[in-house]
C-alpha cells in the first residue's frame, strides 16, 4: 500500500506539503532487521519489565499491557460501563457516571498521566481525562480500579488534560472549545465577544489522591490543545499550546489557519496560588459532580459541587504570558531538564524549541510584542532556543530518552524522528505503520526517562494484521531506542483508539498490588461476612438478599416469597481470601448481564422480576471444578400471593421458618 495516499485525506494545504521532504516508503517486510525475537519474548512464567497504560480513546477505557511483550494484561473501565465486571451496572458503581448533564455512561478517554513525586513516576495513581463530558478520573494502582471521577465545569472537549505537575500538586487542563460563561443563548457569530476559555487546576491530595478543583483561569476564547508542566528549574510553570487564535467559529480547517502562527500560553501557577490567597478571584455559581468510591464500603457516592473560583489574568499581572508558536500546534513537551519546551505546528515545516531561561529573561526585561486581552505576548525570537528545520511532515508529539535526544512523531510522513535537543540536529528516522499520533517512552515526560523502548501509537494499520471487516485494530509499535539507531521490534493491536500512553517499571507497581480485599475490613452495609450471615430481608417492595459466594456454592441457593413488582437487590459478598478468585453473579432475565465480585468484596445487582415462575441464578466466573454446580433458584409469585419469604442452603426450604412481611 502507498502511505502517501493518506495525504489525500488531510486538509493540510498542498503547497505546504509539497515543499517538504517526503518519506521513504520502505518495504514492510524488510523493516525488521535481524532476529529481534529475543528482545520481545517474555518466556512463560516470566514477567514483563514495564507496565504500559494505553488510553482507549472512544472506548472510554484504559488498557494495561506488558512491555516488551505487548501482552494485554487488563482493561480498566473508567468512563464507560463495562460488561466484563458490571462497572457502571452494579449498584456500588452507578454513581461514578453522575454528571451535571445527568448519567453519562460513555466517554472518550485521552491522556494518561501517572502520579509523580519529585518529577518521577511513583506508581500510586493514574489519571485520565474524559474528553466529551469534561471529567478527570483517578485509578488506584494497587487495585487497578477507577476510584474517583471529577467533572470540570464550564469547559467543552477537555482534550487538554490532565497534565500532572512535578509532585502531583495539580492536574492542569484547558478547554478545547471555548464557551459563553455562564452558558447563554447567543448567536454563534458573537464568538469573539461572548466566548471564554478556561484553564483548570485540579489539586491532588498528597496522601489520599483525592481531587479538588482548586481554581480556573479565564483566558481568551481560543482552543486549548495540549500542555505539560515545568520540572526542575521550570517547576511552578505550565505550558499550553493553543490554536484558533483567529477565534473563528466556522470551517476551522480554513478559518483557523489564517495567521502565520498561533500561541503557547505560559502560566506561573505558583503566582496563581498567591493571588488565590489574596482573594483575587471571582466565585462563580455553577454545577459539577464529584464521584468518589468509599474505600471501606466500596460504594461510590456523588456530590454536586456548586462553586468555582475563577482568576482573571487582567487583574493578576505576572501570572500568564503568551509566545507565538508554529501554526496549529499540537504537542507542547518539556524535556527532562526542564529547560527546553518543544512547540510544533502541524501546518509548519519547522519546530520551535523554547528555552525556559530565555523566556524568563524576556519576561524580566519586558521583551514583549504587545498583549492580547491584557496578557503580554513575549517576542518570538526572544524565547527561542532554536528551530529544528524541516524534520518531517506533520509533527505531533515529542518524548525524551534522558540522553539528550527527543523523539517526535510525524503524522503525515508516518515516522518517528530522533533529534538532538541541544544541537537541534536530526540523527535518525524510522517509518511507522501508519500515521502515528502520540508516542511514549517509559518515563519519557519525567525527569528520568527509561530510554530503552519507545511505543508509537498509530491511527491506521492497513495491511499489518489479518483483516477484521471494515474496521481494523489500531496499532502500537515497539522500538528499541537503546542504541544510536531506532529498531522496530514489535507490532501489537490495541483496544479502541490508543490515544496516549505512559509506561512505568513494573517494580514500581507490582510489590504494592492488592491480592484481595480483607473481609474483616469490608464495611459495606449489606455485607455477609460468613454463610451464617446470609439472609433475605423484605422492606416494602424491596427485597435485599445478603448472599455469599465461595467455591462452589452461593448461599442461599433456594429463595421463595419474592413477588412480581419487587425490586430484588442481590448483595453478593465473595468470601474467598485468596488471590485471583473472583466470583460472578448473573440472574436470568436481569436487565444487566452480570457482576464480578473480587475476593472480600460486596457487589450488588438489581433485578426486577416481571412475571411469576422459577428463575435460575449462577456464578459466571469459572472458579472451581464444581463451578457449574454454583447456582440457585428463586421462586417469583404473583403480587397478591401469600407465599412466605424463606431461603435455604443444603436443606428443604419447606423446613425453614416463615419470615413475616415487614
Ligand atoms: Cu464461582
XYZ file of C-alpha atoms and ligand atoms in Angstrom, residues 583 619 621 623 627 630, ligand 1:
7
model
C -16.945 -14.986 41.561
C -21.728 -17.869 39.152
C -16.595 -16.926 36.579
C -13.929 -20.720 39.704
C -18.293 -24.137 39.115
C -22.566 -22.971 41.742
Cu -17.772 -19.198 41.215
